[in-house]
PDB file of C-alpha atoms in Angstrom:
ATOM      1  CA  MET A   1      20.784 -20.638 -17.342  1.00 67.00           C
ATOM      2  CA  VAL A   2      22.035 -22.007 -20.666  1.00 71.00           C
ATOM      3  CA  ASN A   3      20.021 -19.524 -22.716  1.00 70.00           C
ATOM      4  CA  LEU A   4      21.113 -16.644 -20.357  1.00 67.00           C
ATOM      5  CA  LYS A   5      25.242 -17.324 -21.069  1.00 67.00           C
ATOM      6  CA  LEU A   6      24.039 -16.909 -24.925  1.00 65.00           C
ATOM      7  CA  PHE A   7      23.152 -12.852 -24.264  1.00 65.00           C
ATOM      8  CA  SER A   8      26.331 -13.014 -21.345  1.00 69.00           C
ATOM      9  CA  VAL A   9      23.558 -12.238 -18.874  1.00 74.00           C
ATOM     10  CA  ILE A  10      25.091 -14.506 -16.135  1.00 73.00           C
ATOM     11  CA  GLU A  11      28.541 -12.667 -16.613  1.00 77.00           C
ATOM     12  CA  LEU A  12      27.018  -9.706 -16.028  1.00 77.00           C
ATOM     13  CA  MET A  13      24.969 -10.603 -12.864  1.00 76.00           C
ATOM     14  CA  ASN A  14      28.212 -12.044 -11.810  1.00 79.00           C
ATOM     15  CA  LYS A  15      30.243  -8.596 -11.159  1.00 83.00           C
ATOM     16  CA  ILE A  16      27.275  -7.144  -9.622  1.00 83.00           C
ATOM     17  CA  PRO A  17      27.060  -7.710  -5.870  1.00 85.00           C
ATOM     18  CA  LEU A  18      24.016  -9.987  -4.095  1.00 81.00           C
ATOM     19  CA  LYS A  19      23.113  -7.397  -2.280  1.00 79.00           C
ATOM     20  CA  ASN A  20      22.139  -4.927  -5.215  1.00 78.00           C
ATOM     21  CA  TRP A  21      20.199  -7.316  -7.463  1.00 75.00           C
ATOM     22  CA  ALA A  22      19.037 -10.040  -4.977  1.00 74.00           C
ATOM     23  CA  SER A  23      16.016  -9.850  -2.443  1.00 69.00           C
ATOM     24  CA  HIS A  24      17.187 -12.318   0.013  1.00 70.00           C
ATOM     25  CA  GLU A  25      21.102 -10.055  -0.112  1.00 76.00           C
ATOM     26  CA  PHE A  26      19.207  -6.784   1.098  1.00 71.00           C
ATOM     27  CA  LEU A  27      20.681  -5.440   3.833  1.00 71.00           C
ATOM     28  CA  GLY A  28      18.236  -2.823   4.694  1.00 68.00           C
ATOM     29  CA  GLU A  29      15.280  -2.843   6.363  1.00 67.00           C
ATOM     30  CA  ARG A  30      12.626  -5.430   4.687  1.00 63.00           C
ATOM     31  CA  TYR A  31       9.334  -3.688   6.771  1.00 63.00           C
ATOM     32  CA  GLY A  32       7.138  -6.943   5.065  1.00 59.00           C
ATOM     33  CA  GLU A  33       6.972  -5.837   1.262  1.00 59.00           C
ATOM     34  CA  LEU A  34       8.835  -6.191  -1.224  1.00 60.00           C
ATOM     35  CA  THR A  35       7.500  -5.136  -4.277  1.00 62.00           C
ATOM     36  CA  SER A  36       8.329  -2.883  -7.956  1.00 61.00           C
ATOM     37  CA  ASN A  37       5.020  -1.550  -8.681  1.00 67.00           C
ATOM     38  CA  VAL A  38       5.890   1.764  -7.227  1.00 71.00           C
ATOM     39  CA  VAL A  39       5.277   3.765 -10.163  1.00 74.00           C
ATOM     40  CA  GLU A  40       2.372   1.719 -10.949  1.00 75.00           C
ATOM     41  CA  SER A  41       0.763   3.178  -7.376  1.00 77.00           C
ATOM     42  CA  PHE A  42       2.384   6.810  -8.808  1.00 80.00           C
ATOM     43  CA  ASN A  43       0.447   6.286 -11.789  1.00 79.00           C
ATOM     44  CA  SER A  44      -3.054   6.037 -10.820  1.00 79.00           C
ATOM     45  CA  LEU A  45      -2.124   9.014  -8.088  1.00 81.00           C
ATOM     46  CA  ILE A  46      -1.529  11.374 -11.228  1.00 83.00           C
ATOM     47  CA  ARG A  47      -3.911   9.611 -14.149  1.00 80.00           C
ATOM     48  CA  HIS A  48      -6.177  13.201 -14.769  1.00 81.00           C
ATOM     49  CA  GLU A  49      -2.953  15.049 -14.748  1.00 82.00           C
ATOM     50  CA  LYS A  50      -0.853  13.069 -17.410  1.00 77.00           C
ATOM     51  CA  ARG A  51      -1.914  13.894 -20.491  1.00 76.00           C
ATOM     52  CA  LEU A  52      -0.415  17.574 -19.475  1.00 80.00           C
ATOM     53  CA  GLN A  53       2.793  18.276 -21.048  1.00 76.00           C
ATOM     54  CA  ALA A  54       6.171  18.200 -18.675  1.00 77.00           C
ATOM     55  CA  ILE A  55       6.123  21.403 -17.113  1.00 77.00           C
ATOM     56  CA  GLU A  56       2.456  21.574 -16.440  1.00 82.00           C
ATOM     57  CA  LEU A  57       2.413  18.069 -15.639  1.00 85.00           C
ATOM     58  CA  ILE A  58       5.584  19.103 -13.188  1.00 86.00           C
ATOM     59  CA  GLU A  59       3.395  21.732 -11.359  1.00 86.00           C
ATOM     60  CA  CYS A  60       0.837  19.412 -10.531  1.00 88.00           C
ATOM     61  CA  ILE A  61       2.989  17.229  -9.258  1.00 89.00           C
ATOM     62  CA  ARG A  62       4.148  19.302  -6.714  1.00 89.00           C
ATOM     63  CA  ALA A  63       1.077  20.856  -5.755  1.00 89.00           C
ATOM     64  CA  ARG A  64      -0.170  17.358  -4.869  1.00 88.00           C
ATOM     65  CA  THR A  65       2.883  16.247  -3.160  1.00 89.00           C
ATOM     66  CA  MET A  66       2.355  19.977  -0.909  1.00 92.00           C
ATOM     67  CA  GLU A  67      -0.589  19.210  -0.292  1.00 91.00           C
ATOM     68  CA  THR A  68      -0.595  15.860   1.153  1.00 90.00           C
ATOM     69  CA  MET A  69       2.595  16.384   2.794  1.00 92.00           C
ATOM     70  CA  TRP A  70       0.305  19.021   4.544  1.00 93.00           C
ATOM     71  CA  LYS A  71      -2.558  17.201   5.492  1.00 93.00           C
ATOM     72  CA  ARG A  72      -0.614  14.011   6.983  1.00 93.00           C
ATOM     73  CA  LYS A  73       1.967  16.131   8.927  1.00 93.00           C
ATOM     74  CA  LEU A  74      -1.732  17.578  10.436  1.00 94.00           C
ATOM     75  CA  VAL A  75      -2.775  13.936  11.045  1.00 94.00           C
ATOM     76  CA  ALA A  76       0.252  12.551  12.770  1.00 93.00           C
ATOM     77  CA  SER A  77       0.246  15.369  15.087  1.00 93.00           C
ATOM     78  CA  LYS A  78      -3.077  14.303  17.212  1.00 93.00           C
ATOM     79  CA  TRP A  79      -1.272  10.925  17.382  1.00 93.00           C
ATOM     80  CA  THR A  80      -0.773  10.022  21.102  1.00 92.00           C
ATOM     81  CA  THR A  81       0.649   6.948  20.463  1.00 91.00           C
ATOM     82  CA  ARG A  82       4.708   5.651  20.530  1.00 92.00           C
ATOM     83  CA  LEU A  83       3.695   4.273  17.330  1.00 93.00           C
ATOM     84  CA  THR A  84       1.714   5.202  14.764  1.00 93.00           C
ATOM     85  CA  PRO A  85      -1.315   3.831  14.576  1.00 93.00           C
ATOM     86  CA  LYS A  86      -1.229   1.216  12.441  1.00 92.00           C
ATOM     87  CA  MET A  87       1.727  -0.525  13.885  1.00 92.00           C
ATOM     88  CA  GLN A  88       0.203   0.055  17.319  1.00 93.00           C
ATOM     89  CA  VAL A  89      -2.795  -1.933  16.697  1.00 93.00           C
ATOM     90  CA  ARG A  90      -0.670  -4.902  14.931  1.00 92.00           C
ATOM     91  CA  LEU A  91       1.742  -4.575  18.724  1.00 93.00           C
ATOM     92  CA  ASP A  92      -1.072  -4.766  20.859  1.00 93.00           C
ATOM     93  CA  LYS A  93      -2.606  -7.560  18.858  1.00 93.00           C
ATOM     94  CA  ARG A  94       0.447  -9.259  18.965  1.00 92.00           C
ATOM     95  CA  ILE A  95       0.345  -8.684  23.183  1.00 91.00           C
ATOM     96  CA  THR A  96      -2.977 -10.318  23.308  1.00 91.00           C
ATOM     97  CA  ASP A  97      -1.968 -13.462  20.970  1.00 90.00           C
ATOM     98  CA  CYS A  98       0.798 -14.223  23.347  1.00 90.00           C
ATOM     99  CA  ARG A  99      -0.757 -14.353  26.871  1.00 89.00           C
ATOM    100  CA  ARG A 100      -1.773 -17.783  25.741  1.00 89.00           C
ATOM    101  CA  TYR A 101       1.823 -19.173  24.894  1.00 91.00           C
ATOM    102  CA  LYS A 102       4.029 -20.924  28.056  1.00 92.00           C
ATOM    103  CA  MET A 103       7.570 -19.211  27.912  1.00 91.00           C
ATOM    104  CA  ARG A 104      10.768 -21.343  29.178  1.00 91.00           C
ATOM    105  CA  ARG A 105      14.047 -19.352  29.622  1.00 90.00           C
ATOM    106  CA  ALA A 106      17.006 -20.927  28.782  1.00 89.00           C
ATOM    107  CA  SER A 107      19.888 -17.616  29.380  1.00 89.00           C
ATOM    108  CA  GLU A 108      19.625 -14.406  29.762  1.00 88.00           C
ATOM    109  CA  LYS A 109      18.407 -13.099  26.149  1.00 88.00           C
ATOM    110  CA  VAL A 110      17.314 -16.606  24.734  1.00 92.00           C
ATOM    111  CA  PHE A 111      13.550 -18.157  25.334  1.00 92.00           C
ATOM    112  CA  GLU A 112      11.793 -21.072  24.234  1.00 93.00           C
ATOM    113  CA  ILE A 113       8.341 -20.226  23.380  1.00 92.00           C
ATOM    114  CA  ILE A 114       5.844 -23.271  23.359  1.00 92.00           C
ATOM    115  CA  THR A 115       2.627 -23.114  20.932  1.00 89.00           C
ATOM    116  CA  ASN A 116      -0.139 -25.251  20.223  1.00 87.00           C
ATOM    117  CA  THR A 117       1.455 -25.818  16.701  1.00 84.00           C
ATOM    118  CA  GLY A 118       5.368 -26.030  18.637  1.00 87.00           C
ATOM    119  CA  LYS A 119       8.340 -24.711  20.125  1.00 91.00           C
ATOM    120  CA  HIS A 120      10.024 -21.461  18.849  1.00 92.00           C
ATOM    121  CA  THR A 121      13.724 -20.117  19.838  1.00 92.00           C
ATOM    122  CA  ILE A 122      13.691 -16.393  20.560  1.00 92.00           C
ATOM    123  CA  ASP A 123      17.007 -14.815  20.565  1.00 92.00           C
ATOM    124  CA  LEU A 124      16.699 -10.840  21.428  1.00 90.00           C
ATOM    125  CA  ASP A 125      20.458  -9.933  20.851  1.00 89.00           C
ATOM    126  CA  SER A 126      20.314 -11.069  17.266  1.00 87.00           C
ATOM    127  CA  LYS A 127      16.442 -10.310  16.913  1.00 88.00           C
ATOM    128  CA  THR A 128      15.737 -13.627  15.170  1.00 88.00           C
ATOM    129  CA  CYS A 129      13.020 -16.297  15.370  1.00 91.00           C
ATOM    130  CA  THR A 130      12.663 -20.066  14.455  1.00 90.00           C
ATOM    131  CA  CYS A 131       9.514 -18.288  12.774  1.00 89.00           C
ATOM    132  CA  GLN A 132      11.282 -16.241  10.416  1.00 84.00           C
ATOM    133  CA  TRP A 133       9.066 -13.465  11.180  1.00 85.00           C
ATOM    134  CA  TRP A 134      10.585 -10.990  13.355  1.00 87.00           C
ATOM    135  CA  LYS A 135      13.153 -10.722  10.562  1.00 81.00           C
ATOM    136  CA  LYS A 136      10.819 -10.629   7.205  1.00 78.00           C
ATOM    137  CA  GLN A 137       8.617  -7.794   8.511  1.00 79.00           C
ATOM    138  CA  SER A 138      10.968  -6.475  10.627  1.00 82.00           C
ATOM    139  CA  PHE A 139       8.722  -6.082  13.575  1.00 88.00           C
ATOM    140  CA  PRO A 140       7.944  -8.439  16.597  1.00 91.00           C
ATOM    141  CA  CYS A 141       6.550 -11.743  16.215  1.00 90.00           C
ATOM    142  CA  SER A 142       4.270 -12.869  18.689  1.00 91.00           C
ATOM    143  CA  HIS A 143       6.355 -15.390  19.762  1.00 92.00           C
ATOM    144  CA  SER A 144       9.503 -12.466  20.731  1.00 92.00           C
ATOM    145  CA  VAL A 145       6.384 -10.427  22.359  1.00 92.00           C
ATOM    146  CA  LYS A 146       6.223 -12.989  25.122  1.00 91.00           C
ATOM    147  CA  PRO A 147       9.717 -12.927  26.910  1.00 92.00           C
ATOM    148  CA  MET A 148       9.512  -9.152  26.002  1.00 92.00           C
ATOM    149  CA  VAL A 149       6.521  -8.221  27.627  1.00 91.00           C
ATOM    150  CA  HIS A 150       8.188 -10.836  30.579  1.00 89.00           C
ATOM    151  CA  ILE A 151      10.835  -8.528  30.942  1.00 89.00           C
ATOM    152  CA  GLY A 152       9.215  -4.823  31.133  1.00 86.00           C
ATOM    153  CA  GLU A 153       7.214  -2.833  28.855  1.00 80.00           C
ATOM    154  CA  GLU A 154       9.753  -0.593  27.446  1.00 86.00           C
ATOM    155  CA  GLU A 155      11.313  -3.649  26.286  1.00 88.00           C
ATOM    156  CA  VAL A 156       9.184  -4.068  23.901  1.00 90.00           C
ATOM    157  CA  TYR A 157       9.617  -0.657  22.082  1.00 90.00           C
ATOM    158  CA  LYS A 158      13.392  -1.320  22.695  1.00 89.00           C
ATOM    159  CA  HIS A 159      12.962  -4.219  19.951  1.00 89.00           C
ATOM    160  CA  ILE A 160      11.250  -1.967  17.035  1.00 90.00           C
ATOM    161  CA  THR A 161      13.191  -0.264  14.715  1.00 87.00           C
ATOM    162  CA  PRO A 162      12.574   3.673  15.308  1.00 89.00           C
ATOM    163  CA  TYR A 163      11.149   4.377  11.649  1.00 88.00           C
ATOM    164  CA  TYR A 164       7.831   2.566  13.320  1.00 91.00           C
ATOM    165  CA  THR A 165       7.599   5.551  15.466  1.00 93.00           C
ATOM    166  CA  ALA A 166       5.393   8.040  15.311  1.00 93.00           C
ATOM    167  CA  GLU A 167       8.313  10.621  15.775  1.00 93.00           C
ATOM    168  CA  TYR A 168       9.690   9.530  12.432  1.00 92.00           C
ATOM    169  CA  TYR A 169       7.007   9.754  10.853  1.00 93.00           C
ATOM    170  CA  ARG A 170       6.253  13.731  12.157  1.00 93.00           C
ATOM    171  CA  GLY A 171       9.896  13.916  10.965  1.00 93.00           C
ATOM    172  CA  LEU A 172       9.180  12.930   7.775  1.00 90.00           C
ATOM    173  CA  TYR A 173       6.626  15.708   6.958  1.00 92.00           C
ATOM    174  CA  SER A 174       7.517  18.094   9.078  1.00 91.00           C
ATOM    175  CA  LYS A 175       9.727  20.057   6.260  1.00 89.00           C
ATOM    176  CA  PRO A 176       6.646  21.596   4.082  1.00 87.00           C
ATOM    177  CA  ILE A 177       7.052  22.403   0.079  1.00 87.00           C
ATOM    178  CA  TYR A 178       7.271  25.564  -0.841  1.00 86.00           C
ATOM    179  CA  PRO A 179       4.746  27.016  -3.565  1.00 84.00           C
ATOM    180  CA  ILE A 180       6.220  28.647  -6.611  1.00 78.00           C
ATOM    181  CA  PRO A 181       5.247  32.809  -7.121  1.00 76.00           C
ATOM    182  CA  ASN A 182       4.607  33.663 -10.551  1.00 71.00           C
ATOM    183  CA  GLY A 183       7.693  36.457 -10.103  1.00 63.00           C
ATOM    184  CA  ASP A 184       9.814  34.064 -10.637  1.00 60.00           C
ATOM    185  CA  LYS A 185       9.349  33.267 -13.667  1.00 62.00           C
ATOM    186  CA  PRO A 186      10.092  34.740 -16.819  1.00 60.00           C
ATOM    187  CA  ASP A 187       8.009  37.304 -18.680  1.00 62.00           C
ATOM    188  CA  GLU A 188       9.384  36.318 -22.024  1.00 64.00           C
ATOM    189  CA  ILE A 189      11.397  32.965 -22.790  1.00 59.00           C
ATOM    190  CA  SER A 190      13.772  33.153 -25.934  1.00 61.00           C
ATOM    191  CA  ARG A 191      13.821  30.142 -28.156  1.00 59.00           C
ATOM    192  CA  ASN A 192      17.567  30.899 -28.404  1.00 66.00           C
ATOM    193  CA  LYS A 193      18.619  30.430 -24.371  1.00 64.00           C
ATOM    194  CA  TYR A 194      15.343  27.958 -23.417  1.00 63.00           C
ATOM    195  CA  VAL A 195      15.297  24.438 -24.572  1.00 64.00           C
ATOM    196  CA  MET A 196      11.125  24.249 -25.542  1.00 65.00           C
ATOM    197  CA  PRO A 197       8.770  21.198 -25.195  1.00 64.00           C
ATOM    198  CA  PRO A 198       8.356  18.897 -27.929  1.00 68.00           C
ATOM    199  CA  PRO A 199       5.353  19.211 -29.849  1.00 70.00           C
ATOM    200  CA  VAL A 200       2.632  17.349 -28.664  1.00 67.00           C
ATOM    201  CA  GLY A 201      -0.369  15.388 -31.389  1.00 71.00           C
ATOM    202  CA  PRO A 202      -2.768  12.915 -31.779  1.00 71.00           C
ATOM    203  CA  LYS A 203      -1.370   9.804 -30.810  1.00 72.00           C
ATOM    204  CA  VAL A 204      -2.108   6.794 -33.047  1.00 75.00           C
ATOM    205  CA  GLY A 205      -4.802   4.459 -32.134  1.00 73.00           C
ATOM    206  CA  ARG A 206      -7.104   4.410 -28.941  1.00 67.00           C
ATOM    207  CA  PRO A 207      -6.360   5.981 -25.796  1.00 64.00           C
ATOM    208  CA  ASN A 208      -5.512   4.086 -23.053  1.00 66.00           C
ATOM    209  CA  PHE A 209      -6.245   5.281 -19.383  1.00 64.00           C
ATOM    210  CA  VAL A 210      -7.123   2.344 -17.523  1.00 63.00           C
ATOM    211  CA  ARG A 211      -3.670   0.855 -16.387  1.00 63.00           C
ATOM    212  CA  LYS A 212      -3.007  -2.389 -17.435  1.00 68.00           C
ATOM    213  CA  ARG A 213      -3.253  -5.141 -14.491  1.00 69.00           C
ATOM    214  CA  SER A 214      -0.892  -7.591 -13.932  1.00 67.00           C
ATOM    215  CA  TYR A 215      -1.517 -11.680 -14.557  1.00 65.00           C
ATOM    216  CA  HIS A 216      -2.143 -12.118 -10.967  1.00 67.00           C
ATOM    217  CA  GLU A 217      -3.924  -9.557 -10.461  1.00 68.00           C
ATOM    218  CA  LYS A 218      -8.106 -10.209  -9.876  1.00 71.00           C
ATOM    219  CA  PHE A 219     -10.341  -8.657 -12.433  1.00 71.00           C
ATOM    220  CA  ARG A 220     -13.792  -7.735 -11.091  1.00 76.00           C
ATOM    221  CA  LYS A 221     -16.875  -7.276 -13.123  1.00 80.00           C
ATOM    222  CA  LYS A 222     -19.528  -4.892 -12.746  1.00 84.00           C
ATOM    223  CA  ARG A 223     -22.980  -6.568 -12.918  1.00 85.00           C
ATOM    224  CA  LYS A 224     -26.157  -5.677 -12.311  1.00 87.00           C
ATOM    225  CA  CYS A 225     -27.748  -5.663  -8.709  1.00 87.00           C
ATOM    226  CA  VAL A 226     -31.628  -6.907  -9.451  1.00 84.00           C
ATOM    227  CA  ARG A 227     -32.745  -5.308  -6.060  1.00 83.00           C
ATOM    228  CA  CYS A 228     -30.845  -1.997  -6.642  1.00 84.00           C
ATOM    229  CA  GLY A 229     -30.809  -1.826 -10.517  1.00 83.00           C
ATOM    230  CA  MET A 230     -26.978  -0.766 -10.784  1.00 85.00           C
ATOM    231  CA  LEU A 231     -23.698  -2.116 -12.223  1.00 86.00           C
ATOM    232  CA  VAL A 232     -21.757  -2.746  -9.028  1.00 86.00           C
ATOM    233  CA  TYR A 233     -19.748  -5.520  -7.843  1.00 85.00           C
ATOM    234  CA  HIS A 234     -22.660  -6.730  -5.533  1.00 85.00           C
ATOM    235  CA  ASN A 235     -25.233  -9.069  -5.517  1.00 84.00           C
ATOM    236  CA  ARG A 236     -29.054  -8.641  -4.202  1.00 82.00           C
ATOM    237  CA  ARG A 237     -27.937 -10.530  -1.368  1.00 83.00           C
ATOM    238  CA  THR A 238     -25.134  -8.427  -0.031  1.00 84.00           C
ATOM    239  CA  CYS A 239     -26.668  -4.729  -1.702  1.00 86.00           C
ATOM    240  CA  ARG A 240     -27.579  -2.462   1.375  1.00 81.00           C
ATOM    241  CA  SER A 241     -29.995  -0.766  -0.659  1.00 78.00           C
ATOM    242  CA  ALA A 242     -33.656  -0.104  -0.501  1.00 69.00           C
ATOM    243  CA  PRO A 243     -34.934  -2.297  -3.219  1.00 70.00           C
ATOM    244  CA  LEU A 244     -37.414  -1.129  -6.394  1.00 66.00           C
ATOM    245  CA  ALA A 245     -40.510   0.173  -6.484  1.00 62.00           C
ATOM    246  CA  PRO A 246     -43.035  -3.166  -7.367  1.00 64.00           C
ATOM    247  CA  LEU A 247     -44.309  -2.943 -10.813  1.00 56.00           C
ATOM    248  CA  PRO A 248     -48.198  -1.843 -10.088  1.00 59.00           C
ATOM    249  CA  PRO A 249     -50.662  -5.195 -10.600  1.00 59.00           C
ATOM    250  CA  ILE A 250     -52.528  -4.120 -13.629  1.00 54.00           C
ATOM    251  CA  PHE A 251     -49.376  -4.236 -15.684  1.00 50.00           C
ATOM    252  CA  LYS A 252     -48.139  -7.924 -15.019  1.00 49.00           C
ATOM    253  CA  ASN A 253     -50.281  -9.588 -17.113  1.00 51.00           C
ATOM    254  CA  GLN A 254     -49.731  -7.589 -19.744  1.00 51.00           C
ATOM    255  CA  SER A 255     -47.157  -9.073 -21.687  1.00 53.00           C
ATOM    256  CA  ARG A 256     -45.939  -6.091 -24.114  1.00 54.00           C
ATOM    257  CA  ILE A 257     -46.949  -3.532 -22.153  1.00 52.00           C
ATOM    258  CA  GLY A 258     -45.602  -5.174 -18.520  1.00 53.00           C
ATOM    259  CA  LYS A 259     -41.869  -4.966 -20.046  1.00 54.00           C
ATOM    260  CA  PHE A 260     -42.822  -1.761 -21.617  1.00 55.00           C
ATOM    261  CA  TYR A 261     -43.478  -0.204 -18.403  1.00 52.00           C
ATOM    262  CA  MET A 262     -40.406  -2.819 -16.334  1.00 52.00           C
ATOM    263  CA  MET A 263     -38.440  -0.923 -18.140  1.00 55.00           C
ATOM    264  CA  MET A 264     -39.316   2.385 -17.545  1.00 54.00           C
ATOM    265  CA  PHE A 265     -39.299   2.296 -13.322  1.00 52.00           C
ATOM    266  CA  GLN A 266     -36.220   0.565 -13.715  1.00 53.00           C
TER     267      GLN A 266
END
């Protein structure tokens, strides 16, 4: 903090409200994830097109987004559950887990849940549980699902945010992105009226096409499997491929010729 005072960072942070830069003061829905690497995911999506020029890159992004929205709209139209399939599986698992819990009722909306690891207090009005998972994930935990199931089946869906429902998911992809026809583009471009893209030339050094990994990401190195003979992430114990053909018996006892034929068969 003393070093930050030299650059007047603390004075700048004091002027900005906590909800704009501190994650614990965030007023929106958390959905169980706090991440800032959205740009990394998008960069991986367009890893083959990002070497194009600006106008061509924008067209590729538009076409990719148009196809993705149509595919997700088609998949969502076949759902029969009230929640999305991923969240419905999570809810069913928590309903199954809460069956072995014991419940005590303190008031109309306050309950005490007894588990093997301890006791938890549930408040359905404030949507809180002492395990803090309900507030962190914006989705009921297994402790809070127990009194909801006791009250009624519809009570569970009343305390789930509507953003997890299949209806909201379909509404997100209901409006398509229409293609841009070539007729809307000008026949000739005048350099006096339009801003042309900058000249793109070869950059200095070796081009980097692989994303730089963060310090906390695990790095796995490919190794040659003895069973299948390929550069993969598994070994001969976990290999599911068929084993390599055995060497002919006449070349097993010969040193140089055996090594030569071993290289050929592998």
